[in-house]
């Protein structure tokens, strides 16, 4: 009996030892805010690692040179050590994969077909998960690796030459998003296995097949889960988190209706920063205006804000980039830092709509992409640094500034503070700015010390009033005669039944009374 027990114990110990030997060694990198480099965070056991999870990195890895250095270190670990799997999906610091990121150092020039004798020059990398912040993949980035499968995020639209060439084990490539990658990106894939499959969102297979540049894949297969969309109505019975039930990180497009709380906004922001969410429609929402920075530091394809908001919240879109932004039709105020460092304005143009009265401190600070701006006739106040368009430590030049007011908006400056423009009259760059004002308003701007540093030009394009329409009466069409009396927006939405509620409104509205309708500026 004793002998049998000893044998059983020896067998158990041997089995445990075998399992321990097969256990994968994984390390998590998270050193944001700590005085450390990626090289130091990786440690001396780097060549023993099988897998690496990168959650956060420090300032050293946030620059272009720093990101290249990180990839160089990762390639070294794959070549000299055991590293085969890298998860970067939750690290928002990376915006690109550099040229030759994982191309073995022993391979000179562009990759070509390798024979068996050259297999030792293949990078060991088998799996990698990229964050949704990656915008481009460089030339030869993954060429001649042992990569088996990869999913490319929505915004990774630029794929360099030979980026995935001669990946002889790469059988599955998936593209997230409802838009087709550029046709030229197909040329980055060559030398793949004969049974390689390209997975795309529903409805895109004919487009990829017709393009002809994706012939490295024997099969192009549509997958429903590569672009997930949903419409949700928040009625107060459940939170947005409960309604999504764990799907938030895999949702690509959301249209939300109802009253959106601060917690709901936090769910949307987290899904946009760390998940796949790129398209958000809040057109029919009422959002919690106490919540600042709702979409700060986000990269989105499209964002539709509620039709009507009293205020664009402070830091709402600071340091964000939205390819297609739909602003509210009406709002009275733009909060402090609301668009600070914002990266995207269509045609480099900023147009503040009629009805806006106040632009708070630093609202558009560091928006160096703006080259043309129009301020409305209703604007009463501009606060410090609100229009401080500076980038790379220098003021933006050649800006066209249109102010649709006969008198300058008041400049609200704290003691010893800055003007809205954040520069002095002596600044050379300001001489390249042109200020356009209504005919007859030039003297008013020339006599104001906060505005007379510009080259001032009067133009009939500006009337000093919204569309030049003041108490303009229009007849009511027969089909509209049944509309109830009240105040409406110009597109027909009821604002108030009380036609005397003029003191509460700013901008252009339609007033219906006693069978007639007239456009009125309040």
Short mmCIF file of C-alpha atoms in Angstrom, two decimals:
data_model
loop_
_atom_site.label_atom_id
_atom_site.label_comp_id
_atom_site.label_asym_id
_atom_site.label_seq_id
_atom_site.Cartn_x
_atom_site.Cartn_y
_atom_site.Cartn_z
CA UNK A 1 0.00 0.00 0.00
CA UNK A 2 2.81 2.36 0.93
CA UNK A 3 4.58 1.56 -2.35
CA UNK A 4 1.39 2.27 -4.33
CA UNK A 5 0.87 5.62 -2.58
CA UNK A 6 4.46 6.62 -3.32
CA UNK A 7 4.01 5.82 -7.00
CA UNK A 8 0.81 7.87 -7.12
CA UNK A 9 2.56 10.85 -5.51
CA UNK A 10 5.50 10.59 -7.92
CA UNK A 11 3.10 10.50 -10.88
CA UNK A 12 1.25 13.58 -9.59
CA UNK A 13 4.49 15.47 -9.11
CA UNK A 14 5.69 14.53 -12.59
CA UNK A 15 2.37 15.67 -14.13
CA UNK A 16 2.46 18.98 -12.26
CA UNK A 17 6.05 19.55 -13.35
CA UNK A 18 5.08 18.88 -16.97
CA UNK A 19 2.14 21.31 -16.82
CA UNK A 20 4.31 23.97 -15.20
CA UNK A 21 6.87 23.60 -17.97
CA UNK A 22 4.13 24.17 -20.55
CA UNK A 23 2.71 27.26 -18.81
CA UNK A 24 2.99 30.43 -20.86
CA UNK A 25 4.75 33.42 -19.35
CA UNK A 26 2.72 36.62 -19.76
CA UNK A 27 3.64 40.15 -18.68
CA UNK A 28 1.39 43.22 -18.41
CA UNK A 29 2.91 46.65 -19.14
CA UNK A 30 1.21 49.60 -17.43
CA UNK A 31 3.42 52.50 -16.41
CA UNK A 32 1.44 55.60 -17.35
CA UNK A 33 2.36 58.52 -15.11
CA UNK A 34 5.47 56.75 -13.77
CA UNK A 35 9.00 57.96 -14.48
CA UNK A 36 9.99 54.96 -16.54
CA UNK A 37 10.75 53.99 -20.13
CA UNK A 38 9.25 51.11 -22.07
CA UNK A 39 12.66 49.43 -22.13
CA UNK A 40 12.88 49.54 -18.34
CA UNK A 41 9.26 48.49 -17.84
CA UNK A 42 9.83 45.42 -19.98
CA UNK A 43 12.47 44.17 -17.56
CA UNK A 44 15.34 41.73 -17.83
CA UNK A 45 13.12 38.68 -18.35
CA UNK A 46 11.93 39.95 -21.73
CA UNK A 47 13.41 37.03 -23.69
CA UNK A 48 11.48 34.54 -21.54
CA UNK A 49 8.09 36.09 -22.27
CA UNK A 50 5.58 34.25 -24.45
CA UNK A 51 2.94 36.99 -24.49
CA UNK A 52 2.84 40.69 -23.72
CA UNK A 53 -0.16 42.88 -22.81
CA UNK A 54 0.42 46.64 -23.16
CA UNK A 55 -2.24 48.64 -21.31
CA UNK A 56 -0.54 52.01 -20.85
CA UNK A 57 2.81 53.58 -21.64
CA UNK A 58 4.52 56.77 -20.51
CA UNK A 59 5.48 59.96 -22.30
CA UNK A 60 8.53 58.26 -23.83
CA UNK A 61 6.26 56.21 -26.10
CA UNK A 62 3.84 58.96 -27.11
CA UNK A 63 6.05 60.67 -29.70
CA UNK A 64 6.72 59.37 -33.21
CA UNK A 65 10.29 58.44 -32.29
CA UNK A 66 9.10 56.84 -29.06
CA UNK A 67 6.56 54.64 -30.83
CA UNK A 68 9.19 53.48 -33.31
CA UNK A 69 11.48 52.60 -30.40
CA UNK A 70 8.75 50.48 -28.77
CA UNK A 71 8.26 48.46 -31.95
CA UNK A 72 12.01 48.02 -32.32
CA UNK A 73 12.16 46.55 -28.81
CA UNK A 74 9.19 44.29 -29.52
CA UNK A 75 10.83 42.97 -32.68
CA UNK A 76 14.01 42.28 -30.72
CA UNK A 77 12.00 40.22 -28.21
CA UNK A 78 10.40 38.23 -31.03
CA UNK A 79 13.73 37.57 -32.74
CA UNK A 80 15.89 36.74 -29.73
CA UNK A 81 13.31 35.46 -27.30
CA UNK A 82 10.06 33.52 -27.09
CA UNK A 83 7.61 36.37 -27.65
CA UNK A 84 4.89 35.33 -30.10
CA UNK A 85 1.77 37.19 -28.93
CA UNK A 86 1.23 40.94 -28.32
CA UNK A 87 -2.00 42.58 -27.15
CA UNK A 88 -2.01 46.38 -27.63
CA UNK A 89 -5.77 46.71 -28.04
CA UNK A 90 -6.31 48.79 -24.89
CA UNK A 91 -3.35 51.15 -25.31
CA UNK A 92 -4.46 54.39 -26.96
CA UNK A 93 -0.95 55.83 -27.29
CA UNK A 94 -0.17 54.14 -30.61
CA UNK A 95 -1.29 55.82 -33.83
CA UNK A 96 0.75 53.84 -36.37
CA UNK A 97 2.81 50.73 -36.98
CA UNK A 98 6.15 51.90 -38.44
CA UNK A 99 7.92 50.67 -41.56
CA UNK A 100 9.73 47.33 -41.08
CA UNK A 101 8.21 47.02 -37.59
CA UNK A 102 8.61 43.22 -37.41
CA UNK A 103 10.67 42.54 -40.53
CA UNK A 104 13.66 40.46 -39.42
CA UNK A 105 16.88 42.47 -39.29
CA UNK A 106 18.69 39.77 -41.30
CA UNK A 107 16.45 40.39 -44.32
CA UNK A 108 17.80 43.18 -46.49
CA UNK A 109 15.63 45.22 -48.82
CA UNK A 110 12.04 44.32 -49.57
CA UNK A 111 10.84 40.86 -48.60
CA UNK A 112 10.67 38.21 -51.24
CA UNK A 113 9.80 34.55 -51.44
CA UNK A 114 11.78 32.69 -48.84
CA UNK A 115 13.04 29.14 -49.17
CA UNK A 116 13.43 26.65 -46.33
CA UNK A 117 17.03 27.70 -45.71
CA UNK A 118 15.87 31.23 -44.91
CA UNK A 119 13.12 30.27 -42.45
CA UNK A 120 15.35 31.16 -39.48
CA UNK A 121 15.06 34.79 -40.55
CA UNK A 122 11.32 34.86 -39.92
CA UNK A 123 10.10 36.93 -36.98
CA UNK A 124 8.39 34.68 -34.41
CA UNK A 125 5.34 36.94 -34.07
CA UNK A 126 2.14 34.90 -34.43
CA UNK A 127 -0.62 37.08 -32.93
CA UNK A 128 -1.06 40.83 -32.41
CA UNK A 129 -4.09 42.93 -31.42
CA UNK A 130 -3.95 46.59 -32.43
CA UNK A 131 -5.83 49.49 -30.78
CA UNK A 132 -8.54 51.41 -32.62
CA UNK A 133 -6.25 54.48 -32.55
CA UNK A 134 -3.94 53.01 -35.21
CA UNK A 135 -4.36 54.99 -38.43
CA UNK A 136 -1.67 53.49 -40.65
CA UNK A 137 0.54 50.45 -41.09
CA UNK A 138 3.94 51.04 -42.63
CA UNK A 139 5.80 49.33 -45.45
CA UNK A 140 6.99 45.78 -44.67
CA UNK A 141 5.54 46.18 -41.15
CA UNK A 142 4.59 42.51 -40.71
CA UNK A 143 6.36 41.05 -43.72
CA UNK A 144 8.00 37.64 -43.34
CA UNK A 145 6.55 36.98 -39.90
CA UNK A 146 4.84 33.86 -38.60
CA UNK A 147 1.62 35.85 -38.22
CA UNK A 148 -1.42 33.54 -38.36
CA UNK A 149 -4.36 35.93 -38.01
CA UNK A 150 -4.94 39.66 -37.63
CA UNK A 151 -7.87 42.06 -37.29
CA UNK A 152 -7.32 45.62 -38.51
CA UNK A 153 -9.25 48.43 -36.75
CA UNK A 154 -11.65 50.83 -38.43
CA UNK A 155 -9.27 53.78 -38.86
CA UNK A 156 -6.30 51.77 -40.17
CA UNK A 157 -6.95 52.81 -43.75
CA UNK A 158 -3.38 53.35 -44.94
CA UNK A 159 -1.53 50.07 -45.43
CA UNK A 160 1.99 50.36 -46.86
CA UNK A 161 3.61 48.32 -49.60
CA UNK A 162 4.38 44.70 -48.69
CA UNK A 163 3.04 45.26 -45.16
CA UNK A 164 1.88 41.61 -45.01
CA UNK A 165 3.88 40.05 -47.79
CA UNK A 166 5.24 36.50 -47.45
CA UNK A 167 3.29 35.80 -44.26
CA UNK A 168 3.05 32.11 -45.19
CA UNK A 169 0.91 31.24 -42.15
CA UNK A 170 -1.52 34.15 -42.41
CA UNK A 171 -4.84 32.47 -43.18
CA UNK A 172 -7.33 34.94 -41.70
CA UNK A 173 -7.42 38.74 -42.08
CA UNK A 174 -10.42 40.73 -40.81
CA UNK A 175 -11.34 44.38 -41.39
CA UNK A 176 -13.59 46.15 -38.87
CA UNK A 177 -15.90 48.84 -40.26
CA UNK A 178 -18.59 49.51 -42.84
CA UNK A 179 -16.24 51.29 -45.26
CA UNK A 180 -13.97 49.53 -47.73
CA UNK A 181 -10.22 49.88 -47.28
CA UNK A 182 -8.48 51.77 -50.15
CA UNK A 183 -8.00 49.59 -53.21
CA UNK A 184 -4.23 50.08 -53.08
CA UNK A 185 -4.17 48.45 -49.63
CA UNK A 186 -4.84 45.11 -51.28
CA UNK A 187 -1.36 45.18 -52.79
CA UNK A 188 0.11 44.94 -49.27
CA UNK A 189 -0.93 41.28 -49.17
CA UNK A 190 1.09 38.81 -51.22
CA UNK A 191 2.67 35.44 -50.70
CA UNK A 192 -0.16 34.30 -48.41
CA UNK A 193 -1.34 30.69 -48.07
CA UNK A 194 -3.53 29.48 -50.93
CA UNK A 195 -6.51 29.21 -48.58
CA UNK A 196 -6.19 32.68 -47.01
CA UNK A 197 -9.57 34.30 -46.20
CA UNK A 198 -10.42 38.02 -46.01
CA UNK A 199 -13.29 38.73 -43.59
CA UNK A 200 -15.28 41.95 -44.17
CA UNK A 201 -18.53 43.52 -42.94
CA UNK A 202 -21.89 42.61 -44.46
CA UNK A 203 -22.45 44.05 -47.93
CA UNK A 204 -18.78 44.72 -48.75
CA UNK A 205 -17.78 41.45 -50.42
CA UNK A 206 -18.83 42.53 -53.96
CA UNK A 207 -16.83 45.76 -53.66
CA UNK A 208 -13.66 43.97 -52.57
CA UNK A 209 -14.06 41.28 -55.19
CA UNK A 210 -14.67 43.81 -57.96
CA UNK A 211 -11.62 45.88 -56.98
CA UNK A 212 -9.28 43.15 -58.20
CA UNK A 213 -6.41 44.11 -55.91
CA UNK A 214 -7.39 41.58 -53.25
CA UNK A 215 -6.58 38.44 -55.22
CA UNK A 216 -4.13 37.28 -52.54
CA UNK A 217 -7.22 35.91 -50.79
CA UNK A 218 -8.89 32.85 -52.21
CA UNK A 219 -12.07 33.70 -50.32
CA UNK A 220 -13.69 36.98 -49.28
CA UNK A 221 -16.26 36.29 -46.60
CA UNK A 222 -18.84 38.64 -45.07
CA UNK A 223 -19.22 38.61 -41.29
CA UNK A 224 -22.03 40.33 -39.38
CA UNK A 225 -19.90 40.98 -36.30
CA UNK A 226 -17.41 43.21 -38.16
CA UNK A 227 -19.81 46.15 -38.01
CA UNK A 228 -22.37 46.08 -35.22
CA UNK A 229 -25.10 48.71 -35.05
CA UNK A 230 -28.03 49.22 -32.70
CA UNK A 231 -30.72 51.77 -31.84
CA UNK A 232 -31.65 52.20 -28.17
CA UNK A 233 -34.37 54.24 -26.46
CA UNK A 234 -33.49 55.21 -22.90
CA UNK A 235 -36.80 55.53 -21.05
CA UNK A 236 -35.45 55.69 -17.50
CA UNK A 237 -36.18 52.08 -16.59
CA UNK A 238 -32.63 50.91 -17.37
CA UNK A 239 -29.22 52.50 -17.83
CA UNK A 240 -27.40 52.38 -21.14
CA UNK A 241 -24.88 49.98 -19.60
CA UNK A 242 -27.66 47.56 -18.66
CA UNK A 243 -29.25 47.83 -22.09
CA UNK A 244 -25.98 47.04 -23.86
CA UNK A 245 -25.37 44.11 -21.51
CA UNK A 246 -21.65 43.76 -22.23
CA UNK A 247 -21.88 44.58 -25.95
CA UNK A 248 -20.55 48.12 -25.53
CA UNK A 249 -16.94 47.23 -26.40
CA UNK A 250 -17.99 45.45 -29.61
CA UNK A 251 -20.51 48.03 -30.83
CA UNK A 252 -19.51 50.09 -33.89
CA UNK A 253 -22.53 52.35 -34.30
CA UNK A 254 -25.11 53.47 -31.76
CA UNK A 255 -28.19 55.64 -32.16
CA UNK A 256 -29.56 56.66 -28.79
CA UNK A 257 -32.85 58.36 -27.94
CA UNK A 258 -34.18 59.73 -24.68
CA UNK A 259 -32.52 61.35 -21.68
CA UNK A 260 -28.83 60.47 -21.52
CA UNK A 261 -27.27 60.68 -18.05
CA UNK A 262 -23.65 61.34 -17.07
CA UNK A 263 -23.16 57.61 -16.52
CA UNK A 264 -24.56 56.87 -19.99
CA UNK A 265 -22.13 59.36 -21.54
CA UNK A 266 -19.27 57.68 -19.69
CA UNK A 267 -20.26 54.34 -21.23
CA UNK A 268 -20.19 55.89 -24.72
CA UNK A 269 -16.84 57.54 -24.12
CA UNK A 270 -15.24 54.36 -22.78
CA UNK A 271 -16.55 52.36 -25.75
CA UNK A 272 -15.15 54.96 -28.15
CA UNK A 273 -11.74 55.12 -26.49
CA UNK A 274 -11.14 51.46 -25.71
CA UNK A 275 -13.68 49.59 -27.82
CA UNK A 276 -14.85 49.76 -31.43
CA UNK A 277 -17.47 52.53 -31.23
CA UNK A 278 -16.90 55.01 -34.08
CA UNK A 279 -20.40 56.30 -34.97
CA UNK A 280 -22.68 57.92 -32.37
CA UNK A 281 -26.07 59.52 -33.10
CA UNK A 282 -27.58 61.59 -30.27
CA UNK A 283 -29.89 63.64 -32.51
CA UNK A 284 -33.04 62.87 -30.53
CA UNK A 285 -31.42 62.98 -27.10
CA UNK A 286 -31.40 65.28 -24.14
CA UNK A 287 -27.99 65.02 -22.51
CA UNK A 288 -26.82 65.81 -19.01
CA UNK A 289 -25.27 69.26 -19.40
CA UNK A 290 -23.40 68.95 -16.12
CA UNK A 291 -21.17 66.30 -17.66
CA UNK A 292 -18.02 67.81 -19.09
CA UNK A 293 -15.47 66.12 -21.34
CA UNK A 294 -18.10 63.68 -22.61
CA UNK A 295 -16.13 62.86 -25.78
CA UNK A 296 -12.70 64.31 -25.02
CA UNK A 297 -9.69 62.40 -26.41
CA UNK A 298 -11.92 60.34 -28.73
CA UNK A 299 -11.41 59.35 -32.36
CA UNK A 300 -14.78 59.02 -34.13
CA UNK A 301 -16.01 58.61 -37.67
CA UNK A 302 -19.24 60.49 -36.96
CA UNK A 303 -20.94 62.20 -34.03
CA UNK A 304 -24.38 63.77 -34.18
CA UNK A 305 -25.08 65.94 -31.15
CA UNK A 306 -28.65 66.67 -29.97
CA UNK A 307 -30.59 69.01 -32.24
CA UNK A 308 -31.01 71.56 -29.50
CA UNK A 309 -28.66 72.22 -26.58
CA UNK A 310 -28.55 75.28 -24.36
CA UNK A 311 -24.83 74.83 -23.95
CA UNK A 312 -21.97 73.01 -25.63
CA UNK A 313 -20.45 71.53 -22.48
CA UNK A 314 -16.96 72.42 -21.31
CA UNK A 315 -14.28 70.08 -22.71
CA UNK A 316 -16.95 68.22 -24.69
CA UNK A 317 -14.62 67.45 -27.61
CA UNK A 318 -11.25 68.61 -26.35
CA UNK A 319 -8.32 66.91 -28.09
CA UNK A 320 -10.66 64.77 -30.17
CA UNK A 321 -11.03 64.13 -33.88
CA UNK A 322 -14.39 63.53 -35.56
CA UNK A 323 -14.51 63.07 -39.32
CA UNK A 324 -18.19 64.04 -39.54
CA UNK A 325 -19.55 66.24 -36.74
CA UNK A 326 -23.20 67.38 -36.69
CA UNK A 327 -23.57 70.30 -34.30
CA UNK A 328 -26.83 71.34 -32.59
CA UNK A 329 -29.11 73.61 -34.59
CA UNK A 330 -29.30 75.98 -31.63
CA UNK A 331 -27.20 76.70 -28.57
CA UNK A 332 -26.53 79.79 -26.50
CA UNK A 333 -23.09 79.07 -25.10
CA UNK A 334 -19.88 77.20 -25.89
CA UNK A 335 -18.28 76.08 -22.63
CA UNK A 336 -14.69 76.49 -21.50
CA UNK A 337 -12.24 74.29 -23.44
CA UNK A 338 -15.16 72.70 -25.33
CA UNK A 339 -13.06 72.26 -28.50
CA UNK A 340 -9.58 72.83 -27.11
CA UNK A 341 -7.08 71.02 -29.31
CA UNK A 342 -9.86 69.66 -31.54
CA UNK A 343 -8.33 68.15 -34.68
CA UNK A 344 -10.98 68.28 -37.37
CA UNK A 345 -12.97 71.15 -38.91
CA UNK A 346 -14.50 70.63 -42.36
CA UNK A 347 -12.74 72.85 -44.91
CA UNK A 348 -10.78 74.37 -41.98
CA UNK A 349 -13.90 76.48 -41.32
CA UNK A 350 -15.64 77.24 -38.03
CA UNK A 351 -19.13 78.77 -38.22
CA UNK A 352 -20.85 79.70 -34.97
CA UNK A 353 -24.64 79.77 -35.60
CA UNK A 354 -27.01 82.61 -34.85
CA UNK A 355 -28.33 82.33 -31.32
CA UNK A 356 -24.97 81.74 -29.66
CA UNK A 357 -24.29 84.48 -27.10
CA UNK A 358 -21.15 83.43 -25.22
CA UNK A 359 -17.88 81.65 -26.07
CA UNK A 360 -16.09 80.75 -22.85
CA UNK A 361 -12.39 80.63 -21.95
CA UNK A 362 -10.13 78.55 -24.22
CA UNK A 363 -13.12 77.14 -26.12
CA UNK A 364 -11.08 76.81 -29.34
CA UNK A 365 -7.56 77.13 -27.97
CA UNK A 366 -4.89 75.21 -29.92
CA UNK A 367 -7.24 74.57 -32.86
CA UNK A 368 -4.46 75.21 -35.36
CA UNK A 369 -6.47 73.73 -38.25
CA UNK A 370 -8.95 76.64 -38.34
CA UNK A 371 -8.37 79.10 -41.19
CA UNK A 372 -11.80 80.73 -41.43
CA UNK A 373 -14.29 81.61 -38.68
CA UNK A 374 -17.70 83.31 -38.68
CA UNK A 375 -19.17 84.81 -35.49
CA UNK A 376 -22.93 85.52 -35.31
CA UNK A 377 -24.81 88.75 -34.73
CA UNK A 378 -26.10 87.39 -31.41
CA UNK A 379 -22.63 86.91 -29.90
CA UNK A 380 -22.28 89.10 -26.80
CA UNK A 381 -19.12 87.79 -25.10
CA UNK A 382 -15.75 86.35 -26.06
CA UNK A 383 -13.67 85.13 -23.10
CA UNK A 384 -9.92 84.74 -22.66
CA UNK A 385 -8.04 82.64 -25.21
CA UNK A 386 -11.31 81.43 -26.70
CA UNK A 387 -9.97 81.95 -30.23
CA UNK A 388 -6.29 81.33 -29.55
CA UNK A 389 -5.45 79.42 -32.72
CA UNK A 390 -1.91 78.36 -32.05
CA UNK A 391 -0.01 75.26 -33.04
CA UNK A 392 3.58 74.10 -32.59
CA UNK A 393 4.29 77.17 -30.45
CA UNK A 394 3.35 79.67 -33.15
CA UNK A 395 0.21 81.56 -34.04
CA UNK A 396 -1.72 80.38 -37.09
CA UNK A 397 -1.39 82.78 -40.00
CA UNK A 398 -3.71 83.87 -42.82
CA UNK A 399 -6.97 83.47 -40.88
CA UNK A 400 -10.19 85.03 -42.20
CA UNK A 401 -12.38 86.27 -39.35
CA UNK A 402 -16.00 87.24 -40.18
CA UNK A 403 -17.99 89.00 -37.45
CA UNK A 404 -21.67 89.55 -38.32
CA UNK A 405 -22.12 92.41 -35.82
CA UNK A 406 -22.22 96.16 -36.16
CA UNK A 407 -20.39 96.48 -32.83
CA UNK A 408 -17.62 94.18 -31.55
CA UNK A 409 -18.55 91.45 -29.06
CA UNK A 410 -17.41 92.30 -25.54
CA UNK A 411 -14.00 90.88 -24.63
CA UNK A 412 -14.16 89.39 -21.11
CA UNK A 413 -10.62 89.54 -19.68
CA UNK A 414 -9.58 88.77 -16.12
CA UNK A 415 -7.09 91.07 -14.41
CA UNK A 416 -3.69 90.75 -16.10
CA UNK A 417 -5.27 88.18 -18.41
CA UNK A 418 -5.27 87.51 -22.13
CA UNK A 419 -7.59 88.63 -24.88
CA UNK A 420 -9.71 86.11 -26.77
CA UNK A 421 -6.99 85.88 -29.42
CA UNK A 422 -4.11 85.40 -26.97
CA UNK A 423 -1.56 87.55 -28.75
CA UNK A 424 -0.27 91.10 -28.66
CA UNK A 425 -0.55 93.76 -31.32
CA UNK A 426 3.16 93.39 -31.95
CA UNK A 427 2.85 89.77 -33.02
CA UNK A 428 3.93 89.49 -36.65
CA UNK A 429 1.43 86.72 -37.40
CA UNK A 430 -1.58 88.91 -36.58
CA UNK A 431 -0.82 91.09 -39.59
CA UNK A 432 -1.82 88.17 -41.81
CA UNK A 433 -5.33 88.00 -40.29
CA UNK A 434 -8.23 89.76 -42.02
CA UNK A 435 -11.31 90.91 -40.10
CA UNK A 436 -14.49 91.21 -42.19
CA UNK A 437 -17.40 93.23 -40.76
CA UNK A 438 -20.76 94.58 -42.05
CA UNK A 439 -20.82 97.75 -44.11
CA UNK A 440 -20.76 100.73 -41.76
CA UNK A 441 -19.20 98.82 -38.84
CA UNK A 442 -15.50 99.43 -39.53
CA UNK A 443 -15.20 102.52 -37.30
CA UNK A 444 -16.68 100.66 -34.35
CA UNK A 445 -14.00 97.97 -34.58
CA UNK A 446 -11.18 100.43 -35.22
CA UNK A 447 -12.04 102.28 -32.01
CA UNK A 448 -11.92 99.07 -29.90
CA UNK A 449 -8.41 98.26 -28.62
CA UNK A 450 -9.14 94.52 -28.64
CA UNK A 451 -10.05 94.52 -32.33
CA UNK A 452 -8.11 97.31 -34.03
CA UNK A 453 -4.94 95.24 -34.59
CA UNK A 454 -6.52 93.51 -37.60
CA UNK A 455 -6.74 94.52 -41.23
CA UNK A 456 -10.46 95.44 -41.21
CA UNK A 457 -12.57 95.10 -44.36
CA UNK A 458 -16.27 95.94 -44.73
CA UNK A 459 -18.31 93.46 -46.78
CA UNK A 460 -21.98 93.36 -47.89
CA UNK A 461 -21.90 89.61 -47.27
CA UNK A 462 -22.47 90.43 -43.61
CA UNK A 463 -25.69 92.21 -42.65
CA UNK A 464 -25.34 92.51 -38.89
CA UNK A 465 -28.55 90.47 -38.45
CA UNK A 466 -29.40 86.76 -39.02
CA UNK A 467 -29.85 86.40 -42.78
CA UNK A 468 -30.79 90.08 -42.88
CA UNK A 469 -34.35 89.14 -41.88
CA UNK A 470 -35.96 91.15 -39.10
CA UNK A 471 -39.74 90.83 -38.52
CA UNK A 472 -40.05 89.63 -42.13
CA UNK A 473 -43.66 88.55 -42.62
CA UNK A 474 -44.41 85.59 -44.89
CA UNK A 475 -47.79 84.22 -45.88
CA UNK A 476 -48.99 80.87 -44.60
CA UNK A 477 -49.48 78.09 -47.11
CA UNK A 478 -52.97 76.47 -46.98
CA UNK A 479 -51.46 73.16 -45.81
CA UNK A 480 -49.86 74.97 -42.91
CA UNK A 481 -52.91 76.91 -41.78
CA UNK A 482 -53.88 74.20 -39.33
CA UNK A 483 -50.60 74.49 -37.41
CA UNK A 484 -51.09 75.58 -33.83
CA UNK A 485 -50.08 79.04 -32.71
CA UNK A 486 -46.64 79.16 -31.17
CA UNK A 487 -42.94 79.68 -31.79
CA UNK A 488 -41.19 77.23 -34.12
CA UNK A 489 -37.65 76.69 -35.39
CA UNK A 490 -37.16 77.46 -39.07
CA UNK A 491 -37.42 73.73 -39.88
CA UNK A 492 -40.81 73.43 -38.17
CA UNK A 493 -40.12 72.12 -34.66
CA UNK A 494 -42.26 73.60 -31.88
CA UNK A 495 -40.28 75.56 -29.28
CA UNK A 496 -43.05 77.15 -27.21
CA UNK A 497 -46.85 77.60 -27.29
CA UNK A 498 -46.40 81.00 -25.66
CA UNK A 499 -45.86 83.51 -28.47
CA UNK A 500 -44.86 86.13 -25.90
CA UNK A 501 -41.84 84.12 -24.72
CA UNK A 502 -39.43 86.23 -26.73
CA UNK A 503 -37.14 87.12 -23.86
CA UNK A 504 -36.12 83.47 -23.44
CA UNK A 505 -34.96 82.97 -27.03
CA UNK A 506 -32.05 84.00 -29.27
CA UNK A 507 -31.83 83.61 -33.00
CA UNK A 508 -34.18 83.21 -35.97
CA UNK A 509 -37.63 81.62 -35.39
CA UNK A 510 -41.05 81.33 -37.04
CA UNK A 511 -43.96 82.77 -35.04
CA UNK A 512 -47.49 81.58 -35.89
CA UNK A 513 -50.42 83.71 -34.73
CA UNK A 514 -54.03 84.08 -35.96
CA UNK A 515 -53.49 82.19 -39.19
CA UNK A 516 -50.31 84.01 -40.22
CA UNK A 517 -46.64 83.17 -39.88
CA UNK A 518 -43.66 85.47 -39.75
CA UNK A 519 -39.92 85.02 -39.33
CA UNK A 520 -38.64 86.82 -36.28
CA UNK A 521 -35.18 87.43 -34.83
CA UNK A 522 -35.19 87.46 -31.01
#
